[in-house]
mmCIF file with all atom_site columns, C-alpha atoms in Angstrom:
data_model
loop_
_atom_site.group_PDB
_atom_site.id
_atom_site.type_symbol
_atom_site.label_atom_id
_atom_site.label_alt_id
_atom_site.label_comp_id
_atom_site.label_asym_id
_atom_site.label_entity_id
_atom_site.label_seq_id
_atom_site.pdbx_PDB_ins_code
_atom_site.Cartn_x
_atom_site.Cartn_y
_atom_site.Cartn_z
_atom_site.occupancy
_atom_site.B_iso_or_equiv
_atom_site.pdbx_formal_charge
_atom_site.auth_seq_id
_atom_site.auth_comp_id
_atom_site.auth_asym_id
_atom_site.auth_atom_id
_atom_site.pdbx_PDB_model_num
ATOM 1   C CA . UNK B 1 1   ? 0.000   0.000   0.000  1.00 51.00 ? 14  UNK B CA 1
ATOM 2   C CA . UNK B 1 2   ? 1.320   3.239   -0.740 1.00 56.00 ? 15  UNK B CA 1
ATOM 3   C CA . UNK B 1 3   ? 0.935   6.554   1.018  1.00 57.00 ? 16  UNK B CA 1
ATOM 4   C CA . UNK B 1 4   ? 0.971   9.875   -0.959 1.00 58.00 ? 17  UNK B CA 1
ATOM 5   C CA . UNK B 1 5   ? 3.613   12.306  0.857  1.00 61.00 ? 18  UNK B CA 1
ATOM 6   C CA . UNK B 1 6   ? 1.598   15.266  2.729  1.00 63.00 ? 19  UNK B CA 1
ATOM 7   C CA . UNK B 1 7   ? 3.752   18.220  4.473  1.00 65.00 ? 20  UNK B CA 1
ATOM 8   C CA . UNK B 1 8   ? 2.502   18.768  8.141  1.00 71.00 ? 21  UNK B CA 1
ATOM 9   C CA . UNK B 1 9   ? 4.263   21.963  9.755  1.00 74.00 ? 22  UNK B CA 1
ATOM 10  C CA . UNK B 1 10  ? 5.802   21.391  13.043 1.00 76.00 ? 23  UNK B CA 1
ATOM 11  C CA . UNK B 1 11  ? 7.010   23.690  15.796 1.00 79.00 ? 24  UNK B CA 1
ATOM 12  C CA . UNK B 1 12  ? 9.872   21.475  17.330 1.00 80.00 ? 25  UNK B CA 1
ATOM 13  C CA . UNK B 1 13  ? 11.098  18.180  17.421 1.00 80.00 ? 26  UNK B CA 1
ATOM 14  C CA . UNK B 1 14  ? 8.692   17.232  20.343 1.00 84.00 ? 27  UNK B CA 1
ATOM 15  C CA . UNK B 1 15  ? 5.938   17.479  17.591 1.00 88.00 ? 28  UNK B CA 1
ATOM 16  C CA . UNK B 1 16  ? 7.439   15.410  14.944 1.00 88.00 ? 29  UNK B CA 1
ATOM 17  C CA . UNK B 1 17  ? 7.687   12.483  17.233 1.00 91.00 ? 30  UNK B CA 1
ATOM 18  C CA . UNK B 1 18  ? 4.801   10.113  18.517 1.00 94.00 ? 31  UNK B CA 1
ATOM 19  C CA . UNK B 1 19  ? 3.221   10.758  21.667 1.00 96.00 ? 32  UNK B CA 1
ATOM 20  C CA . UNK B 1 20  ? 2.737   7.352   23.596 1.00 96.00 ? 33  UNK B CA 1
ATOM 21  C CA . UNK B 1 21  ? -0.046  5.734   24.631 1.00 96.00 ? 34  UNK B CA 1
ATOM 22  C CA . UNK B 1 22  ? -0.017  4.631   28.423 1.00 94.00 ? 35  UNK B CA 1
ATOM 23  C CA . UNK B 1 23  ? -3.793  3.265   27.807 1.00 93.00 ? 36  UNK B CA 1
ATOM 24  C CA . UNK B 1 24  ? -6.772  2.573   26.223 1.00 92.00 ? 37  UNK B CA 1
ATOM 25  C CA . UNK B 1 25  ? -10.539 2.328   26.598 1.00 90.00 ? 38  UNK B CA 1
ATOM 26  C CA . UNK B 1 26  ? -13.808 3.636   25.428 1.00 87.00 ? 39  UNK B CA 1
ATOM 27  C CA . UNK B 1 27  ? -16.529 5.984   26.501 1.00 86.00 ? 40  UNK B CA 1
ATOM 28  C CA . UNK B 1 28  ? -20.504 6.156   25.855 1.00 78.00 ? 41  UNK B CA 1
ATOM 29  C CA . UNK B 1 29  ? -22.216 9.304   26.788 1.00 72.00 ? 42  UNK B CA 1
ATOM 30  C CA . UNK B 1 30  ? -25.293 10.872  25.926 1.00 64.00 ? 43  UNK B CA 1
ATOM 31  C CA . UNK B 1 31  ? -24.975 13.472  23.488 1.00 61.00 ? 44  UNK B CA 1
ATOM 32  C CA . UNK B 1 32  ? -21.816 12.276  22.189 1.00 65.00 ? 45  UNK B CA 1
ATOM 33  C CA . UNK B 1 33  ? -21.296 10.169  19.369 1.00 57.00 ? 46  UNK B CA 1
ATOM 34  C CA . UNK B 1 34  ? -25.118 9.215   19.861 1.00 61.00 ? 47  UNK B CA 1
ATOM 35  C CA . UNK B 1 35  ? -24.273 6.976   22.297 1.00 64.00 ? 48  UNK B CA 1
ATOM 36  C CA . UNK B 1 36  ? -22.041 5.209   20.535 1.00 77.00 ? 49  UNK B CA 1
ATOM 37  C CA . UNK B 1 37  ? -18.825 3.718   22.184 1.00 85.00 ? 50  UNK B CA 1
ATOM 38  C CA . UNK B 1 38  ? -16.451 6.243   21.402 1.00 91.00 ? 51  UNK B CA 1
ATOM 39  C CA . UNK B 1 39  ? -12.217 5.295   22.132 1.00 94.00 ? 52  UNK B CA 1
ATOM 40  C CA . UNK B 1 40  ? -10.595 7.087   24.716 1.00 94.00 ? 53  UNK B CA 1
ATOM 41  C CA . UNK B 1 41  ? -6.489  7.136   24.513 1.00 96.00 ? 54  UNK B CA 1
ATOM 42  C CA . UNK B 1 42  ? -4.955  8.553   27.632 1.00 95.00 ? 55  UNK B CA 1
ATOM 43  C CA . UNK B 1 43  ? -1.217  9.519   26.361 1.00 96.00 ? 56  UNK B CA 1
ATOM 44  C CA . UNK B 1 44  ? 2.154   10.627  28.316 1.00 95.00 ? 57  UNK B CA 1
ATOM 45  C CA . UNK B 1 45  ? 2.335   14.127  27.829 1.00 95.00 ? 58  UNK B CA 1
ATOM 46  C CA . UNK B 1 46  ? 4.766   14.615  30.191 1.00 94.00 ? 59  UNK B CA 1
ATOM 47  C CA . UNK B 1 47  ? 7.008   16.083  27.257 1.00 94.00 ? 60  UNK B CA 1
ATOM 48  C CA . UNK B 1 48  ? 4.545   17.856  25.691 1.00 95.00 ? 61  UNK B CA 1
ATOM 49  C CA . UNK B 1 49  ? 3.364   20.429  28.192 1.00 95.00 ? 62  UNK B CA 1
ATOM 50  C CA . UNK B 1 50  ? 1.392   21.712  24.933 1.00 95.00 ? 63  UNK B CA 1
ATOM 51  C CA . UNK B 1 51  ? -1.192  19.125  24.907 1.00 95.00 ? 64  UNK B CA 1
ATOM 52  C CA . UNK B 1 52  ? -2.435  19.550  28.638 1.00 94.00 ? 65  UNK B CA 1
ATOM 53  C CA . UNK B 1 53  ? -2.764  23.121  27.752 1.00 94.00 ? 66  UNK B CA 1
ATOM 54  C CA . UNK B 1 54  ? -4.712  22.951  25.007 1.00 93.00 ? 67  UNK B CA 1
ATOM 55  C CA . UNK B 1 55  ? -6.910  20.217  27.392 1.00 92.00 ? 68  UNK B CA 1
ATOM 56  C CA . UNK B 1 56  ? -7.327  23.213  29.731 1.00 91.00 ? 69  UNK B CA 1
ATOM 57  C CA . UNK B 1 57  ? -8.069  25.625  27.348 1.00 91.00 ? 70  UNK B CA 1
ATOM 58  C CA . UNK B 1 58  ? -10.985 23.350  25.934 1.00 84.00 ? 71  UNK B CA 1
ATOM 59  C CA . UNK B 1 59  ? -12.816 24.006  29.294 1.00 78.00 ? 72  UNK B CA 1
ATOM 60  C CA . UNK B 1 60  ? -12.980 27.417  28.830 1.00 80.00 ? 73  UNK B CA 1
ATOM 61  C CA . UNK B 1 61  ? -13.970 27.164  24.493 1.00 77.00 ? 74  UNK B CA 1
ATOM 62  C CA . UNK B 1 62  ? -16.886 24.587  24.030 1.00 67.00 ? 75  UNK B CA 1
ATOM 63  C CA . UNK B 1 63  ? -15.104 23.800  19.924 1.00 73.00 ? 76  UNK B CA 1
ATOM 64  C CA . UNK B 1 64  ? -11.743 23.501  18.289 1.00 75.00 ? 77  UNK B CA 1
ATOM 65  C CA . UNK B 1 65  ? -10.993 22.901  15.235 1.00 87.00 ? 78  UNK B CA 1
ATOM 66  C CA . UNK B 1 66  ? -8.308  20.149  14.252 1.00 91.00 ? 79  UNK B CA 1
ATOM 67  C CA . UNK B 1 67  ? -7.535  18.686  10.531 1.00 92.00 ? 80  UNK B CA 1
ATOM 68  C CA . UNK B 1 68  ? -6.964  15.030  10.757 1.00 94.00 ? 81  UNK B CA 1
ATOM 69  C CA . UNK B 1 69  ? -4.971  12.371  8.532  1.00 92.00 ? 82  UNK B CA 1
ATOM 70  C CA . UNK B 1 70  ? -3.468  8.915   8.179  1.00 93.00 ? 83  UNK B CA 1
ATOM 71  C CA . UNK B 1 71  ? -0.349  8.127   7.421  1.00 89.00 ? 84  UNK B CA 1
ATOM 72  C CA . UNK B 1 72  ? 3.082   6.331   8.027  1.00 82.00 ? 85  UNK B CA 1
ATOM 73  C CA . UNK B 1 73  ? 5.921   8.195   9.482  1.00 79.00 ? 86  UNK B CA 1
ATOM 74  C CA . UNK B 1 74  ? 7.885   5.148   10.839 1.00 69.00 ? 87  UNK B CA 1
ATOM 75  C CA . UNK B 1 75  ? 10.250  4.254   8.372  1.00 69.00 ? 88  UNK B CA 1
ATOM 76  C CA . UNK B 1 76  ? 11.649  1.179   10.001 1.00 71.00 ? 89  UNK B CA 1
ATOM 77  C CA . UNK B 1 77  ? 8.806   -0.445  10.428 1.00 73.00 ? 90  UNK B CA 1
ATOM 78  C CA . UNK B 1 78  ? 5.367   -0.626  7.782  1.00 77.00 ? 91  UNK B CA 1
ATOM 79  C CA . UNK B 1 79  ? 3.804   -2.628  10.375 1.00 88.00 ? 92  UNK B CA 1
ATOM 80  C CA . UNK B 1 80  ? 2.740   0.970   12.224 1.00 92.00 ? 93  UNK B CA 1
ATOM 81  C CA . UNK B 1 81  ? 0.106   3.563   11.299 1.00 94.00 ? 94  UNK B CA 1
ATOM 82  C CA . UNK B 1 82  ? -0.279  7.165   12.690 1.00 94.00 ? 95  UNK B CA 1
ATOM 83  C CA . UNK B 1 83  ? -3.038  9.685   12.959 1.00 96.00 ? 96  UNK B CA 1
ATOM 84  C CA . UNK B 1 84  ? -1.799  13.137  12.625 1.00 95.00 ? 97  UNK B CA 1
ATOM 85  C CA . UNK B 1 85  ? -3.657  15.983  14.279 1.00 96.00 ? 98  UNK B CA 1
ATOM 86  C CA . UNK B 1 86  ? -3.139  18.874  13.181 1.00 95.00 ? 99  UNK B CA 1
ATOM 87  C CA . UNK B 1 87  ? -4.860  21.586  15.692 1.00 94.00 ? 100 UNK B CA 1
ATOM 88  C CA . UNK B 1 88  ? -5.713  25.096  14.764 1.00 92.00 ? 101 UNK B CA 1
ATOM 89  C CA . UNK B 1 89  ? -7.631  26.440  17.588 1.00 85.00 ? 102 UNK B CA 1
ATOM 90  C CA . UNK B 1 90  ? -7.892  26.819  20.483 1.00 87.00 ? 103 UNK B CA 1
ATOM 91  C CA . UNK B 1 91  ? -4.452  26.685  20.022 1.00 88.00 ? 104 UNK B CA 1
ATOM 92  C CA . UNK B 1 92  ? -1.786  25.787  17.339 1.00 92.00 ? 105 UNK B CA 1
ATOM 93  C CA . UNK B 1 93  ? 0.377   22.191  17.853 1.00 94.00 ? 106 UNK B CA 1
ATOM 94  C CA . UNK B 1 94  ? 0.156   18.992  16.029 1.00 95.00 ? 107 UNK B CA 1
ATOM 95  C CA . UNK B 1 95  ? 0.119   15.805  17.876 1.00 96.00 ? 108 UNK B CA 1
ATOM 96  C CA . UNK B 1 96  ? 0.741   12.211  16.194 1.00 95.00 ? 109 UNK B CA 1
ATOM 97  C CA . UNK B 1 97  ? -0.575  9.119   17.802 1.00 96.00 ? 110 UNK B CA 1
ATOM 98  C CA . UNK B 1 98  ? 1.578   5.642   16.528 1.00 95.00 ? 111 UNK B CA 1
ATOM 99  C CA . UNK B 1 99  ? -0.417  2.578   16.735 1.00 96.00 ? 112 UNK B CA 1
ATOM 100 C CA . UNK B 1 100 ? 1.066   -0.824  16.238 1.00 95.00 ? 113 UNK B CA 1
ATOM 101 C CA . UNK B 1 101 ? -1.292  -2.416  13.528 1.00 95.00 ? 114 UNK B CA 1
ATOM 102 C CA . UNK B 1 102 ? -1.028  -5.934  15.531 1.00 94.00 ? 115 UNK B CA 1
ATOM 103 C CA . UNK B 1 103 ? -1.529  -4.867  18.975 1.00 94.00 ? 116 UNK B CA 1
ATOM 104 C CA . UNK B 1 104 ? -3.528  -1.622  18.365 1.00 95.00 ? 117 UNK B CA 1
ATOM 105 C CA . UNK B 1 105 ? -5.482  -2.794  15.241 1.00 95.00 ? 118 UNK B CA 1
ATOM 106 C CA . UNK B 1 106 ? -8.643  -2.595  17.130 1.00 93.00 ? 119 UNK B CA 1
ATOM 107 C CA . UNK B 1 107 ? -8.146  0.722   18.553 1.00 95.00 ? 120 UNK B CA 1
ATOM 108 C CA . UNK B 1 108 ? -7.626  1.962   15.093 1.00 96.00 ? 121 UNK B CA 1
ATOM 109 C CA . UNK B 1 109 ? -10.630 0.441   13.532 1.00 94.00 ? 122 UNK B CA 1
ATOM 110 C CA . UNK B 1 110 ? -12.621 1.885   16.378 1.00 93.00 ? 123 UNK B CA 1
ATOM 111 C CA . UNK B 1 111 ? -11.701 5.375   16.012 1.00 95.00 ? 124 UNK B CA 1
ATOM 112 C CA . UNK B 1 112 ? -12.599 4.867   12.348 1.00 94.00 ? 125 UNK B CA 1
ATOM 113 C CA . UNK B 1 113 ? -15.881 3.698   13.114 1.00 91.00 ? 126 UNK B CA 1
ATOM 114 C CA . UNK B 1 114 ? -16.993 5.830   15.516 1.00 91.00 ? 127 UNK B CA 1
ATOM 115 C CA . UNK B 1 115 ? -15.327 8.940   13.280 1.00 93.00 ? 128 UNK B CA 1
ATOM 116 C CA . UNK B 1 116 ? -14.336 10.941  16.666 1.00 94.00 ? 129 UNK B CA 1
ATOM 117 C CA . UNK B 1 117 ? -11.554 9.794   20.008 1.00 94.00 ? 130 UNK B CA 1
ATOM 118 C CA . UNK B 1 118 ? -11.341 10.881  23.773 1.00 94.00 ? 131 UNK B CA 1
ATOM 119 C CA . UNK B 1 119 ? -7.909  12.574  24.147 1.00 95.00 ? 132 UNK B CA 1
ATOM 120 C CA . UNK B 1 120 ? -7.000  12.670  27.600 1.00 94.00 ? 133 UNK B CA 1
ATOM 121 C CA . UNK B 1 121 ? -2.768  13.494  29.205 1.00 94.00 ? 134 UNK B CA 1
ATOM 122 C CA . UNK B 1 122 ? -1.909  11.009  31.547 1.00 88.00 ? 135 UNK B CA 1
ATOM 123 C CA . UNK B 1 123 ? 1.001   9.511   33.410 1.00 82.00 ? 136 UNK B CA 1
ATOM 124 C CA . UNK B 1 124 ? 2.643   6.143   33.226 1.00 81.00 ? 137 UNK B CA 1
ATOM 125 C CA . UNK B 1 125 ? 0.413   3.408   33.859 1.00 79.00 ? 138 UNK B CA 1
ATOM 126 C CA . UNK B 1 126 ? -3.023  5.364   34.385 1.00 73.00 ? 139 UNK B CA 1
ATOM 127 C CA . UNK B 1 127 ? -6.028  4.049   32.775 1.00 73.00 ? 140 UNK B CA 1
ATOM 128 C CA . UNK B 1 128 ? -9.291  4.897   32.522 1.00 76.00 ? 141 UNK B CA 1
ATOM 129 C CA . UNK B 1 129 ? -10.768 3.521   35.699 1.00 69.00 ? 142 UNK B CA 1
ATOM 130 C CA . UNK B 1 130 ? -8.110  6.021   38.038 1.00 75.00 ? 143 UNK B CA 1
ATOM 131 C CA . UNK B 1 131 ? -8.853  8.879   36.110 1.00 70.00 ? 144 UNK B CA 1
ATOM 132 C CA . UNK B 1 132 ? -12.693 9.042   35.590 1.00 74.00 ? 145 UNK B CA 1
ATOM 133 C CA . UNK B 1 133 ? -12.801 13.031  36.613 1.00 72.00 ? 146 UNK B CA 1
ATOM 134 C CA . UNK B 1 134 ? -9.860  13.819  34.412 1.00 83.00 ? 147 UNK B CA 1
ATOM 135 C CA . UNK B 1 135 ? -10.006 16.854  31.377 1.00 88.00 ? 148 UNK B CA 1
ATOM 136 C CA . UNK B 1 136 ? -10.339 15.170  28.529 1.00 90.00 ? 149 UNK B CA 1
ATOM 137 C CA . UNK B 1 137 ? -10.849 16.531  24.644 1.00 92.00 ? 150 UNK B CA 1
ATOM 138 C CA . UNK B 1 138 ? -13.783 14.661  22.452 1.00 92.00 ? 151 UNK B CA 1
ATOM 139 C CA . UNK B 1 139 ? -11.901 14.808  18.361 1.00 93.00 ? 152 UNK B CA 1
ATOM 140 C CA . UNK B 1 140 ? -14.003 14.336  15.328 1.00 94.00 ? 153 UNK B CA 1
ATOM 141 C CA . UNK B 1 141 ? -12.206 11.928  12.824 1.00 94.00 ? 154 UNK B CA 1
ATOM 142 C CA . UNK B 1 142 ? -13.889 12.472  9.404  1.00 93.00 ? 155 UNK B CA 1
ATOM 143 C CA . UNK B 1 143 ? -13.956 10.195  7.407  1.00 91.00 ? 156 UNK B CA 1
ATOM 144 C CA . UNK B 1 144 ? -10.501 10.911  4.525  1.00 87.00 ? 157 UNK B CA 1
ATOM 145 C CA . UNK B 1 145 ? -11.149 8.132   1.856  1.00 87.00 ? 158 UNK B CA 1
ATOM 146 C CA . UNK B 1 146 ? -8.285  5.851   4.196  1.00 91.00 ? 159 UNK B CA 1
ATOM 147 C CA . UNK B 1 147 ? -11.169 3.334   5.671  1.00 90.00 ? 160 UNK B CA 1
ATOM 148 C CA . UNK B 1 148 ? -11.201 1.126   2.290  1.00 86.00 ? 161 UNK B CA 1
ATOM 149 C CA . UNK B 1 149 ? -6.915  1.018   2.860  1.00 90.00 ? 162 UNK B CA 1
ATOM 150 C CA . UNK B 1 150 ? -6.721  -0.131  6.086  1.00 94.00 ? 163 UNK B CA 1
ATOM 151 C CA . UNK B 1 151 ? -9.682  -2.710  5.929  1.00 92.00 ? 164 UNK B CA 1
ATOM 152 C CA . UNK B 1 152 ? -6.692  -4.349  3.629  1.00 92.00 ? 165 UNK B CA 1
ATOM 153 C CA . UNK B 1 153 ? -3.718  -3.587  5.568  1.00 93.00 ? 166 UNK B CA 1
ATOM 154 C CA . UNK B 1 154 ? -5.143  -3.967  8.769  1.00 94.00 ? 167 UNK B CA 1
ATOM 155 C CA . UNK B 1 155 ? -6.281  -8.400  7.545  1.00 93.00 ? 168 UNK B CA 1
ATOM 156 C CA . UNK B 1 156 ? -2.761  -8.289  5.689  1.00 93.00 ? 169 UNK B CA 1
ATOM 157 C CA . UNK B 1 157 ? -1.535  -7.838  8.860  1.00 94.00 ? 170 UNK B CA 1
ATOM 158 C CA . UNK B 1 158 ? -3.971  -10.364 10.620 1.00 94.00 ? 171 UNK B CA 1
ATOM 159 C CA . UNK B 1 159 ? -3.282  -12.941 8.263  1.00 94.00 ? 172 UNK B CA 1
ATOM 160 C CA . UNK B 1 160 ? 0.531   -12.820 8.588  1.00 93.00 ? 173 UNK B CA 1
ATOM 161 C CA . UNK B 1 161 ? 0.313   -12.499 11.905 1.00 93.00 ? 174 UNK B CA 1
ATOM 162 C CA . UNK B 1 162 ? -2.064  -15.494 12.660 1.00 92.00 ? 175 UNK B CA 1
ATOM 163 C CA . UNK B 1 163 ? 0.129   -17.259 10.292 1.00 93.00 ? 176 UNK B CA 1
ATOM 164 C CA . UNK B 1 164 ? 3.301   -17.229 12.395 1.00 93.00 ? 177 UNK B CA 1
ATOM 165 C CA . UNK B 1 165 ? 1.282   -18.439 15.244 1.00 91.00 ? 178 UNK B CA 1
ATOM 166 C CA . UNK B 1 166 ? 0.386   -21.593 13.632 1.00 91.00 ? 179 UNK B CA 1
ATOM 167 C CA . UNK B 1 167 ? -2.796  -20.999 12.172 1.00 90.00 ? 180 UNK B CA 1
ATOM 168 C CA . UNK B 1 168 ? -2.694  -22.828 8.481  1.00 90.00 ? 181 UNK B CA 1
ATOM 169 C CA . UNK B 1 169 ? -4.002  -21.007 5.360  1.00 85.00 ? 182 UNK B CA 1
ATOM 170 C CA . UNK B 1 170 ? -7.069  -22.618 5.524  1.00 89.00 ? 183 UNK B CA 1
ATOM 171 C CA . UNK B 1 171 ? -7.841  -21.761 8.979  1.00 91.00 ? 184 UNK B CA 1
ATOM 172 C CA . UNK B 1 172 ? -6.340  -17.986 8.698  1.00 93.00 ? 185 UNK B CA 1
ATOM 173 C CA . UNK B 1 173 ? -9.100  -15.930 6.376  1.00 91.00 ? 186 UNK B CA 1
ATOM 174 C CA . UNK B 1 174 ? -11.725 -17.140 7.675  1.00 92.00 ? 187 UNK B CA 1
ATOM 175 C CA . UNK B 1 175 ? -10.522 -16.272 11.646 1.00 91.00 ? 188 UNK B CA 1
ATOM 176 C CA . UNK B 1 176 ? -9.578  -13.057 10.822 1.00 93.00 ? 189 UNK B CA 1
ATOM 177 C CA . UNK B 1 177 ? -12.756 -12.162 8.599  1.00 91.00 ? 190 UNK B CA 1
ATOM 178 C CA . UNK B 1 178 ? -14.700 -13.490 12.247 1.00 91.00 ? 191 UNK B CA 1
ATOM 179 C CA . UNK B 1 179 ? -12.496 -11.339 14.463 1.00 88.00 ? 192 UNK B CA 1
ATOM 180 C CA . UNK B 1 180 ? -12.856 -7.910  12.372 1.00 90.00 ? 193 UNK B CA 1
ATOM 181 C CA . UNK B 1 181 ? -16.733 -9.037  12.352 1.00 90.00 ? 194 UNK B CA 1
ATOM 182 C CA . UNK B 1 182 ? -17.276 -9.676  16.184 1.00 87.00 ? 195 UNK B CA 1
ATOM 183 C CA . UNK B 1 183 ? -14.868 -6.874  16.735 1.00 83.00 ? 196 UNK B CA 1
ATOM 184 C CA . UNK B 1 184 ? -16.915 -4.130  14.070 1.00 84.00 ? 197 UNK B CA 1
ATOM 185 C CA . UNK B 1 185 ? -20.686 -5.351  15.388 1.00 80.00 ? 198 UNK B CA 1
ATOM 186 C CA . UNK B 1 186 ? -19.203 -4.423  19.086 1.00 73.00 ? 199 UNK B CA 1
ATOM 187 C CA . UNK B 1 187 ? -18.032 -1.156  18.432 1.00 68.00 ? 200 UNK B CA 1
ATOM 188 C CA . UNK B 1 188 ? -21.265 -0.125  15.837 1.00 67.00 ? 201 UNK B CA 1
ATOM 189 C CA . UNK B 1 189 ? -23.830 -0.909  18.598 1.00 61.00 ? 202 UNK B CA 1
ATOM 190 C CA . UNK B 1 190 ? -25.438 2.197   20.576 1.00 52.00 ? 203 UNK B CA 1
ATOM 191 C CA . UNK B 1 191 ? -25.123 1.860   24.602 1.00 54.00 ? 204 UNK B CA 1
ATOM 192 C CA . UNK B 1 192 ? -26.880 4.726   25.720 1.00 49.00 ? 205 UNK B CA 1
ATOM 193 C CA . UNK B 1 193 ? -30.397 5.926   23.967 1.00 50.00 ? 206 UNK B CA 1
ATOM 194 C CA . UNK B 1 194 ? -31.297 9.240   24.852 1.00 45.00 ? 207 UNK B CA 1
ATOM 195 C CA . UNK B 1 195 ? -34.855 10.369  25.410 1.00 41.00 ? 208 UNK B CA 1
#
């Protein structure tokens, strides 16, 4: 699969670079995502003082504004994707999430499915469950045309994955076609109907 080259402009070096992700979960709230299961990531921003000030400054401005894309700025690995978000107000920064395709395939697919993610700075090992009253920021992923790409690179992965556990080539399609299935009818279904 190849990626057209995009220019993002960056500030500093801290900007270029991933932010990590301590943890993962997902929220359902009433007038959110129409009750949808939205993803929360809770990242270590503990380099990027930026990001928990922009946080803060949503609690004062109900909307932002942030331009979102796909893409792959890992170079030694292709087995990585990376949203890039590109904020314009309330303040200026870009933050890029990298998310193993493997191990974070299902966090990905999520956030495309639900078009939007909870963005909430953390500290090592916090998860969601610790930090319940945290500031967090609600992001609206549009849909960019990448869905129909990483519905194949996200099974390409699968497959070779599942392969080098054992799984033979008759068993492999159809366990991964089941997994993105259970996984897709999960994160589709509504938890909270409002009145």
């Amino acid at each position: 699969m190849k990626f057209r080259k995009i220019e993002i402009k960056t500030k500093n070096k801290e900007e270029e670079n991933p932010v990590p992700i301590i943890s993962d979960a997902a929220i359902a709230s009433v007038g959110v995502g129409e009750g949808k299961l939205i993803p929360l990531l809770i990242i270590d921003t503990s380099k990027r003082p930026d990001i928990n000030a922009l946080i803060k400054m949503h609690k004062e401005i109900p909307s932002g504004d942030a331009d979102s894309s796909w893409g792959h700025i890992n170079k030694k690995t292709k087995n990585s994707i990376t949203l890039i978000l590109d904020f314009k107000r309330p303040a200026q920064l870009v933050v890029c999430l990298e998310f193993d395709i493997i191990k974070q395939g299902i966090i990905v697919d999520f956030i495309l499915n639900s078009k939007a993610l909870y963005l909430q700075p953390g500290t090592k090992n916090q998860r969601l469950c610790d930090t319940i009253d945290e500031e967090r920021i609600v992001i609206e992923i549009p849909h960019t045309g990448f869905e129909q790409n990483w519905d194949k690179l996200w099974e390409k992965n699968l497959i070779k994955d599942l392969k080098k556990r054992g799984l033979s080539k008759k068993e492999v399609i159809p366990a991964v076609k089941k997994l993105i299935e259970n996984h897709r009818l999960l994160s589709k279904k509504h938890y909270i109907n409002s009145i």
